[in-house]
PDB file of C-alpha atoms in Angstrom:
ATOM      1  CA  MET A 718    -107.916-360.865 -25.427  1.00 46.00           C
ATOM      2  CA  VAL A 719    -110.043-357.917 -26.526  1.00 47.00           C
ATOM      3  CA  PRO A 720    -110.017-355.114 -23.929  1.00 49.00           C
ATOM      4  CA  PRO A 721    -113.363-353.840 -22.603  1.00 49.00           C
ATOM      5  CA  LEU A 722    -114.733-350.425 -23.515  1.00 49.00           C
ATOM      6  CA  PRO A 723    -114.498-348.255 -20.387  1.00 50.00           C
ATOM      7  CA  ARG A 724    -117.834-347.208 -18.916  1.00 50.00           C
ATOM      8  CA  GLY A 725    -118.658-343.565 -19.501  1.00 57.00           C
ATOM      9  CA  PHE A 726    -119.817-341.715 -22.577  1.00 57.00           C
ATOM     10  CA  ARG A 727    -117.001-341.196 -25.049  1.00 65.00           C
ATOM     11  CA  ALA A 728    -117.066-339.620 -28.477  1.00 64.00           C
ATOM     12  CA  PHE A 729    -115.690-341.626 -31.360  1.00 65.00           C
ATOM     13  CA  THR A 730    -113.285-340.118 -33.888  1.00 63.00           C
ATOM     14  CA  PHE A 731    -111.017-341.550 -36.512  1.00 57.00           C
ATOM     15  CA  GLN A 732    -108.305-340.480 -38.902  1.00 54.00           C
ATOM     16  CA  PHE A 733    -106.223-341.589 -41.847  1.00 52.00           C
ATOM     17  CA  PRO A 734    -102.520-341.727 -41.040  1.00 49.00           C
ATOM     18  CA  THR A 735    -101.940-338.484 -42.965  1.00 47.00           C
ATOM     19  CA  ASN A 736    -105.344-336.763 -42.726  1.00 48.00           C
ATOM     20  CA  PRO A 737    -107.066-334.746 -40.016  1.00 55.00           C
ATOM     21  CA  LEU A 738    -109.510-336.209 -37.549  1.00 60.00           C
ATOM     22  CA  ALA A 739    -113.101-336.865 -38.549  1.00 67.00           C
ATOM     23  CA  SER A 740    -116.133-338.604 -37.135  1.00 75.00           C
ATOM     24  CA  PRO A 741    -118.237-341.285 -38.834  1.00 75.00           C
ATOM     25  CA  GLY A 742    -120.582-339.705 -41.300  1.00 76.00           C
ATOM     26  CA  GLY A 743    -121.304-339.095 -44.913  1.00 77.00           C
ATOM     27  CA  THR A 744    -123.951-338.397 -47.431  1.00 81.00           C
ATOM     28  CA  VAL A 745    -127.391-339.958 -47.523  1.00 85.00           C
ATOM     29  CA  GLU A 746    -127.690-342.804 -50.025  1.00 90.00           C
ATOM     30  CA  LYS A 747    -130.859-343.951 -51.774  1.00 93.00           C
ATOM     31  CA  THR A 748    -131.086-346.966 -49.465  1.00 94.00           C
ATOM     32  CA  ASP A 749    -131.059-344.740 -46.344  1.00 93.00           C
ATOM     33  CA  THR A 750    -134.602-344.051 -45.176  1.00 95.00           C
ATOM     34  CA  THR A 751    -133.641-341.546 -42.451  1.00 93.00           C
ATOM     35  CA  PRO A 752    -130.579-339.635 -41.224  1.00 91.00           C
ATOM     36  CA  GLU A 753    -130.375-342.223 -38.456  1.00 93.00           C
ATOM     37  CA  ALA A 754    -130.161-344.992 -41.079  1.00 94.00           C
ATOM     38  CA  THR A 755    -127.281-343.074 -42.673  1.00 92.00           C
ATOM     39  CA  LEU A 756    -125.564-342.891 -39.282  1.00 91.00           C
ATOM     40  CA  HIS A 757    -125.911-346.652 -38.725  1.00 93.00           C
ATOM     41  CA  ARG A 758    -124.598-347.467 -42.226  1.00 92.00           C
ATOM     42  CA  GLU A 759    -121.690-345.017 -42.154  1.00 89.00           C
ATOM     43  CA  ALA A 760    -120.610-346.009 -38.625  1.00 89.00           C
ATOM     44  CA  ALA A 761    -120.580-349.679 -39.661  1.00 91.00           C
ATOM     45  CA  GLU A 762    -118.747-349.033 -42.954  1.00 89.00           C
ATOM     46  CA  GLU A 763    -116.168-346.566 -41.700  1.00 86.00           C
ATOM     47  CA  ALA A 764    -115.561-347.640 -38.122  1.00 88.00           C
ATOM     48  CA  GLN A 765    -117.131-351.094 -37.634  1.00 90.00           C
ATOM     49  CA  LEU A 766    -119.453-349.690 -34.970  1.00 90.00           C
ATOM     50  CA  THR A 767    -122.854-351.053 -34.075  1.00 91.00           C
ATOM     51  CA  LEU A 768    -125.061-348.311 -32.639  1.00 91.00           C
ATOM     52  CA  THR A 769    -128.406-348.053 -30.920  1.00 90.00           C
ATOM     53  CA  ASP A 770    -130.864-345.310 -29.966  1.00 92.00           C
ATOM     54  CA  PRO A 771    -129.552-342.365 -32.049  1.00 92.00           C
ATOM     55  CA  VAL A 772    -130.493-338.869 -30.913  1.00 91.00           C
ATOM     56  CA  ARG A 773    -130.504-335.731 -33.076  1.00 91.00           C
ATOM     57  CA  LEU A 774    -128.396-333.011 -31.470  1.00 87.00           C
ATOM     58  CA  GLY A 775    -128.697-330.181 -33.983  1.00 85.00           C
ATOM     59  CA  TRP A 776    -127.221-328.760 -37.138  1.00 84.00           C
ATOM     60  CA  VAL A 777    -123.840-327.238 -37.963  1.00 79.00           C
ATOM     61  CA  LEU A 778    -123.578-324.703 -40.796  1.00 80.00           C
ATOM     62  CA  ASP A 779    -120.848-325.461 -43.341  1.00 80.00           C
ATOM     63  CA  GLU A 780    -120.466-322.247 -45.306  1.00 85.00           C
ATOM     64  CA  THR A 781    -118.358-323.737 -48.118  1.00 84.00           C
ATOM     65  CA  GLY A 782    -119.271-327.408 -48.334  1.00 77.00           C
ATOM     66  CA  GLU A 783    -115.579-328.051 -48.978  1.00 77.00           C
ATOM     67  CA  VAL A 784    -115.738-331.557 -47.505  1.00 70.00           C
ATOM     68  CA  TYR A 785    -118.327-332.410 -50.176  1.00 71.00           C
ATOM     69  CA  GLY A 786    -116.342-330.960 -53.071  1.00 77.00           C
ATOM     70  CA  GLY A 787    -117.231-327.293 -52.568  1.00 80.00           C
ATOM     71  CA  VAL A 788    -120.999-327.709 -52.962  1.00 83.00           C
ATOM     72  CA  GLY A 789    -121.616-324.406 -51.203  1.00 85.00           C
ATOM     73  CA  PRO A 790    -123.417-323.594 -47.983  1.00 88.00           C
ATOM     74  CA  ASN A 791    -125.142-326.508 -46.312  1.00 82.00           C
ATOM     75  CA  ALA A 792    -126.066-327.739 -42.857  1.00 83.00           C
ATOM     76  CA  ARG A 793    -124.855-330.989 -41.345  1.00 81.00           C
ATOM     77  CA  LEU A 794    -126.973-332.899 -38.873  1.00 86.00           C
ATOM     78  CA  ARG A 795    -125.160-334.023 -35.728  1.00 86.00           C
ATOM     79  CA  LEU A 796    -126.334-337.149 -33.955  1.00 88.00           C
ATOM     80  CA  ALA A 797    -125.239-339.104 -30.900  1.00 89.00           C
ATOM     81  CA  ALA A 798    -125.827-342.819 -30.399  1.00 89.00           C
ATOM     82  CA  ARG A 799    -124.827-345.461 -27.923  1.00 88.00           C
ATOM     83  CA  ILE A 800    -122.125-347.852 -29.150  1.00 87.00           C
ATOM     84  CA  THR A 801    -123.147-351.479 -28.618  1.00 87.00           C
ATOM     85  CA  ALA A 802    -120.217-353.146 -30.409  1.00 88.00           C
ATOM     86  CA  ILE A 803    -116.816-352.209 -31.856  1.00 89.00           C
ATOM     87  CA  GLY A 804    -115.679-354.731 -34.428  1.00 92.00           C
ATOM     88  CA  PRO A 805    -112.206-355.430 -35.754  1.00 93.00           C
ATOM     89  CA  ALA A 806    -110.636-352.710 -37.910  1.00 90.00           C
ATOM     90  CA  ALA A 807    -111.402-352.970 -41.625  1.00 91.00           C
ATOM     91  CA  VAL A 808    -110.939-351.041 -44.833  1.00 87.00           C
ATOM     92  CA  ASP A 809    -113.589-348.387 -45.537  1.00 83.00           C
ATOM     93  CA  PRO A 810    -115.391-349.498 -48.733  1.00 84.00           C
ATOM     94  CA  ALA A 811    -115.774-345.897 -49.945  1.00 80.00           C
ATOM     95  CA  THR A 812    -112.085-344.970 -49.685  1.00 80.00           C
ATOM     96  CA  GLY A 813    -110.260-348.292 -49.741  1.00 85.00           C
ATOM     97  CA  ARG A 814    -108.262-347.233 -46.682  1.00 81.00           C
ATOM     98  CA  PRO A 815    -108.391-348.179 -43.004  1.00 81.00           C
ATOM     99  CA  PHE A 816    -108.893-345.587 -40.293  1.00 81.00           C
ATOM    100  CA  ALA A 817    -107.192-345.205 -36.931  1.00 83.00           C
ATOM    101  CA  ARG A 818    -110.104-345.373 -34.475  1.00 86.00           C
ATOM    102  CA  MET A 819    -110.039-343.355 -31.269  1.00 85.00           C
ATOM    103  CA  LEU A 820    -112.159-342.575 -28.240  1.00 84.00           C
ATOM    104  CA  ALA A 821    -112.184-339.118 -26.694  1.00 85.00           C
ATOM    105  CA  THR A 822    -114.533-337.142 -24.485  1.00 85.00           C
ATOM    106  CA  PRO A 823    -117.194-335.276 -26.475  1.00 86.00           C
ATOM    107  CA  ALA A 824    -115.496-331.954 -25.634  1.00 87.00           C
ATOM    108  CA  GLN A 825    -112.121-333.273 -26.824  1.00 87.00           C
ATOM    109  CA  ALA A 826    -113.677-334.542 -30.062  1.00 86.00           C
ATOM    110  CA  ALA A 827    -115.433-331.229 -30.769  1.00 85.00           C
ATOM    111  CA  ALA A 828    -112.189-329.326 -30.179  1.00 86.00           C
ATOM    112  CA  LEU A 829    -110.098-331.699 -32.316  1.00 83.00           C
ATOM    113  CA  LEU A 830    -112.647-331.634 -35.126  1.00 81.00           C
ATOM    114  CA  GLY A 831    -112.745-327.822 -35.109  1.00 81.00           C
ATOM    115  CA  TRP A 832    -116.500-327.632 -34.626  1.00 80.00           C
ATOM    116  CA  GLY A 833    -116.314-324.285 -32.797  1.00 85.00           C
ATOM    117  CA  PRO A 834    -118.906-323.033 -30.298  1.00 89.00           C
ATOM    118  CA  PRO A 835    -121.878-324.825 -31.940  1.00 83.00           C
ATOM    119  CA  GLY A 836    -119.971-328.104 -31.811  1.00 82.00           C
ATOM    120  CA  GLN A 837    -118.970-327.536 -28.196  1.00 88.00           C
ATOM    121  CA  ARG A 838    -122.641-327.009 -27.307  1.00 88.00           C
ATOM    122  CA  GLN A 839    -123.590-330.184 -29.168  1.00 86.00           C
ATOM    123  CA  ALA A 840    -120.809-332.106 -27.404  1.00 87.00           C
ATOM    124  CA  GLN A 841    -122.228-330.958 -24.069  1.00 89.00           C
ATOM    125  CA  LEU A 842    -125.715-331.967 -25.200  1.00 89.00           C
ATOM    126  CA  ALA A 843    -124.374-335.400 -26.223  1.00 88.00           C
ATOM    127  CA  ALA A 844    -122.855-335.882 -22.766  1.00 88.00           C
ATOM    128  CA  GLU A 845    -126.116-334.780 -21.090  1.00 90.00           C
ATOM    129  CA  THR A 846    -128.134-337.080 -23.361  1.00 89.00           C
ATOM    130  CA  ALA A 847    -125.860-340.012 -22.489  1.00 88.00           C
ATOM    131  CA  ARG A 848    -126.360-339.366 -18.781  1.00 88.00           C
ATOM    132  CA  GLU A 849    -130.133-338.817 -18.927  1.00 91.00           C
ATOM    133  CA  ARG A 850    -131.141-341.299 -21.629  1.00 90.00           C
ATOM    134  CA  TRP A 851    -128.615-344.114 -21.240  1.00 87.00           C
ATOM    135  CA  GLY A 852    -127.500-343.693 -17.620  1.00 87.00           C
ATOM    136  CA  LEU A 853    -123.853-343.298 -18.638  1.00 85.00           C
ATOM    137  CA  PRO A 854    -121.563-341.133 -16.553  1.00 83.00           C
ATOM    138  CA  ALA A 855    -119.466-338.518 -18.326  1.00 79.00           C
ATOM    139  CA  ALA A 856    -116.043-339.825 -19.245  1.00 76.00           C
ATOM    140  CA  ARG A 857    -113.264-338.297 -17.213  1.00 78.00           C
ATOM    141  CA  THR A 858    -110.885-336.112 -19.187  1.00 80.00           C
ATOM    142  CA  ALA A 859    -107.970-338.333 -20.132  1.00 80.00           C
ATOM    143  CA  ALA A 860    -105.647-339.033 -23.008  1.00 83.00           C
ATOM    144  CA  ILE A 861    -107.367-339.930 -26.247  1.00 84.00           C
ATOM    145  CA  GLU A 862    -107.378-343.707 -26.548  1.00 83.00           C
ATOM    146  CA  GLU A 863    -106.817-345.656 -29.777  1.00 85.00           C
ATOM    147  CA  ILE A 864    -109.063-348.654 -30.238  1.00 86.00           C
ATOM    148  CA  PRO A 865    -107.033-351.838 -30.850  1.00 89.00           C
ATOM    149  CA  ALA A 866    -107.240-353.363 -34.341  1.00 89.00           C
ATOM    150  CA  GLU A 867    -109.136-356.352 -32.938  1.00 91.00           C
ATOM    151  CA  GLY A 868    -111.907-354.066 -31.618  1.00 90.00           C
ATOM    152  CA  MET A 869    -113.256-353.760 -28.083  1.00 83.00           C
ATOM    153  CA  ARG A 870    -115.830-355.667 -26.125  1.00 77.00           C
ATOM    154  CA  LEU A 871    -118.348-353.728 -24.114  1.00 72.00           C
ATOM    155  CA  SER A 872    -118.282-354.159 -20.354  1.00 61.00           C
TER     156      SER A 872
END
């Protein structure tokens, strides 16, 4: 039996067994018509998430662009979206590796991802957006929860 996703807005993070935490994301591809289209594609490819109603939260300055091969200063758009489905774990087509998939509060995710004060503000905005736009209560602070390999159904 697939366990239900607990009600309450949670941030989604993932990691390789030996790599630091990350969140679904990546570069825009030619087939992506908007940043939101990139979010939908990357979330499906990397984490088997189906999303709806994405909201732009703001930009985070990356002074080195190290994650993109040292491209130099750039800004990364942060978005929040409501998860409508979490499918079974799969291998990411871009890396050939599976991710461990986890749920955390937005504040926990921002802290774990090292987003600093701008990320903490965006995490708070994500939680407020979830409450106001989707009617979701804030998730209570709790241990970070790993999503089972078979996925989760939404309650």
